[in-house]
Short mmCIF file of C-alpha atoms and ligand atoms in Angstrom, two decimals:
data_model
loop_
_atom_site.label_atom_id
_atom_site.label_comp_id
_atom_site.label_asym_id
_atom_site.label_seq_id
_atom_site.Cartn_x
_atom_site.Cartn_y
_atom_site.Cartn_z
CA MET L 1 1.69 14.73 1.48
CA LEU L 2 0.52 15.43 5.17
CA ALA L 3 -3.48 14.81 4.59
CA ALA L 4 -2.43 11.36 2.51
CA PHE L 5 -0.31 10.42 5.40
CA ALA L 6 -2.89 11.21 8.00
CA SER L 7 -5.50 10.24 5.59
CA SER L 8 -3.09 6.03 5.12
CA THR L 9 -2.82 6.43 9.14
CA VAL L 10 -6.49 5.84 9.75
CA PHE L 11 -7.44 3.54 6.73
CA LEU L 12 -4.31 1.26 8.10
CA ALA L 13 -6.02 1.79 11.72
CA CYS L 14 -9.49 0.83 10.31
CA TYR L 15 -7.70 -1.75 8.12
CA LEU L 16 -6.37 -3.79 11.45
CA TYR L 17 -9.49 -3.62 13.47
CA TYR L 18 -11.48 -5.02 10.49
CA HIS L 19 -9.13 -7.74 10.27
CA PHE L 20 -9.09 -8.70 13.73
CA HIS L 21 -12.99 -9.52 13.55
CA ALA L 22 -13.38 -10.63 10.45
CA GLY L 23 -11.37 -13.14 10.45
CA VAL L 24 -9.77 -14.87 7.14
CA ILE L 25 -11.11 -14.53 3.78
CA ARG L 26 -10.31 -16.75 0.92
CA PHE L 27 -10.06 -15.82 -2.79
CA GLN L 28 -12.58 -17.70 -4.28
CA GLY L 29 -10.94 -17.79 -8.59
CA HIS L 30 -10.20 -20.44 -9.95
CA GLY L 31 -7.97 -20.96 -13.09
CA TRP L 32 -5.24 -18.77 -14.23
CA ILE L 33 -6.35 -16.19 -12.94
CA ARG L 34 -5.28 -17.17 -9.28
CA PRO L 35 -1.55 -16.81 -9.85
CA VAL L 36 -2.23 -13.48 -11.18
CA TYR L 37 -4.05 -12.03 -7.91
CA PHE L 38 -1.42 -13.91 -6.15
CA THR L 39 1.66 -12.31 -7.63
CA LEU L 40 -0.51 -9.40 -7.18
CA LEU L 41 -0.90 -9.79 -3.39
CA LEU L 42 2.69 -10.77 -2.98
CA SER L 43 3.86 -7.68 -4.63
CA HIS L 44 1.29 -5.63 -2.44
CA THR L 45 2.10 -6.70 0.74
CA ILE L 46 5.48 -7.06 0.43
CA LEU L 47 5.60 -3.43 -0.86
CA ALA L 48 2.78 -2.46 2.00
CA ILE L 49 5.50 -3.18 4.44
CA VAL L 50 8.39 -2.27 3.10
CA VAL L 51 6.84 1.54 2.42
CA VAL L 52 6.05 2.26 5.81
CA PRO L 53 9.20 3.00 7.57
CA MET L 54 10.41 4.73 3.64
CA VAL L 55 7.11 7.36 4.47
CA LEU L 56 8.37 8.40 8.21
CA VAL L 57 11.79 8.61 7.07
CA THR L 58 10.61 10.74 3.46
CA LEU L 59 8.26 12.45 5.92
CA SER L 60 11.11 13.20 8.81
CA ARG L 61 13.42 14.85 6.23
CA ALA L 62 10.92 16.81 4.75
CA LEU L 63 9.59 18.36 8.25
CA ARG L 64 13.39 19.17 9.35
CA SER L 65 13.72 20.75 5.95
CA ASN L 66 16.46 18.41 5.04
CA PHE L 67 15.55 18.20 1.16
CA GLU L 68 18.19 16.89 -0.09
CA ARG L 69 18.41 13.94 1.53
CA HIS L 70 14.69 14.14 1.21
CA ARG L 71 14.62 13.86 -2.51
CA ALA L 72 17.06 11.28 -2.59
CA ILE L 73 14.53 8.96 -0.66
CA ALA L 74 11.46 10.31 -1.89
CA ARG L 75 11.96 9.16 -5.87
CA TRP L 76 11.72 5.88 -4.14
CA THR L 77 8.86 6.13 -1.90
CA TYR L 78 6.44 8.13 -4.16
CA PRO L 79 6.38 5.04 -6.38
CA ILE L 80 6.08 2.46 -4.43
CA TRP L 81 3.83 4.48 -1.99
CA LEU L 82 1.51 4.60 -5.58
CA TYR L 83 2.00 0.66 -6.32
CA VAL L 84 0.65 -0.13 -3.09
CA SER L 85 -2.72 2.34 -3.12
CA VAL L 86 -3.10 1.07 -6.62
CA THR L 87 -2.90 -3.05 -5.68
CA GLY L 88 -4.63 -2.25 -2.60
CA VAL L 89 -7.75 -1.24 -4.56
CA LEU L 90 -7.56 -3.87 -7.08
CA VAL L 91 -6.54 -6.68 -4.57
CA TYR L 92 -10.36 -5.38 -2.78
CA PHE L 93 -12.06 -5.20 -6.39
CA PHE L 94 -10.58 -9.57 -6.55
CA VAL L 95 -11.90 -10.45 -3.19
CA TYR L 96 -14.89 -9.01 -2.70
CA GLN L 97 -16.68 -7.97 -6.20
CA TRP L 98 -15.27 -9.66 -9.56
CA PHE L 99 -14.75 -13.20 -7.69
CA ARG L 100 -17.08 -13.62 -4.68
C1 LIG U 1 5.84 10.97 2.25
C2 LIG U 1 5.72 12.03 2.15
C3 LIG U 1 6.29 12.48 1.09
C4 LIG U 1 6.73 12.28 -0.51
C5 LIG U 1 6.37 10.57 -0.80
C6 LIG U 1 7.54 13.67 -1.08
C7 LIG U 1 7.32 13.33 -2.31
C8 LIG U 1 8.64 13.97 -3.06
C9 LIG U 1 9.23 14.03 -4.02
C10 LIG U 1 9.02 12.35 -5.20
C11 LIG U 1 10.04 15.02 -4.38
C12 LIG U 1 10.67 15.01 -5.72
C13 LIG U 1 11.73 14.23 -5.77
C14 LIG U 1 12.32 14.56 -7.01
O1 LIG U 1 13.10 15.37 -7.34
O2 LIG U 1 13.16 13.52 -7.56
C15 LIG U 1 9.81 15.57 -3.47
C16 LIG U 1 10.01 16.83 -3.40
C17 LIG U 1 9.79 18.30 -2.18
N1 LIG U 1 9.43 17.80 -1.38
FE1 LIG U 1 8.61 16.39 -0.98
N2 LIG U 1 7.14 14.41 -0.50
C18 LIG U 1 6.79 13.97 0.87
C19 LIG U 1 6.85 14.69 1.99
C20 LIG U 1 7.34 16.39 1.62
C21 LIG U 1 6.94 17.56 3.24
C22 LIG U 1 5.75 16.91 4.35
C23 LIG U 1 7.04 18.31 2.66
C24 LIG U 1 7.54 19.96 3.06
C25 LIG U 1 7.59 19.59 4.35
C26 LIG U 1 8.32 18.51 1.37
C27 LIG U 1 8.61 19.38 0.59
C28 LIG U 1 9.18 18.76 -0.63
C29 LIG U 1 9.92 19.43 -1.05
C30 LIG U 1 10.42 21.23 -0.72
C31 LIG U 1 10.61 19.04 -2.28
C32 LIG U 1 11.46 19.96 -3.78
C33 LIG U 1 12.81 19.37 -3.07
C34 LIG U 1 14.14 19.80 -3.92
O3 LIG U 1 13.78 20.11 -5.43
O4 LIG U 1 15.27 20.46 -3.39
N3 LIG U 1 7.34 16.96 1.23
N4 LIG U 1 8.68 15.09 -2.50
#
């Protein structure tokens, strides 16, 4: 989990650096795929913001050996983090591979 946290932090730094320089990239798909894509993007974006403080609290409770409270929040943090990771890769494929 510490390795996952470290790699996520490096990814976020690279992601922000890239988007500051690359500007806005628009989705090129047409028709029924647009609502599918934007629903995915919206849920991904909202949960990506929500999960950051959750990960910090989850880690902090574990590192202070407060495992009772760690478990209570980790039950939510883990699936949300997984959802954000998987949908992030899907959004990448939608924008840069499948609908260029
Ligand atoms: C953000 C990072 C982390 C996430 C998402 C996470 C996730 C989880 C999850 C889903 C569980 C099982 C909860 C359940 O039983 O319902 C758990 C349990 C546990 N985690 Fe983590 N974990 C993280 C970081 C850590 C770290 C860094 C440590 C070690 C310092 C740790 C130690 C433990 C321990 C000892 C348990 C078992 C607690 C018990 O059964 O009483 N976790 N964690």
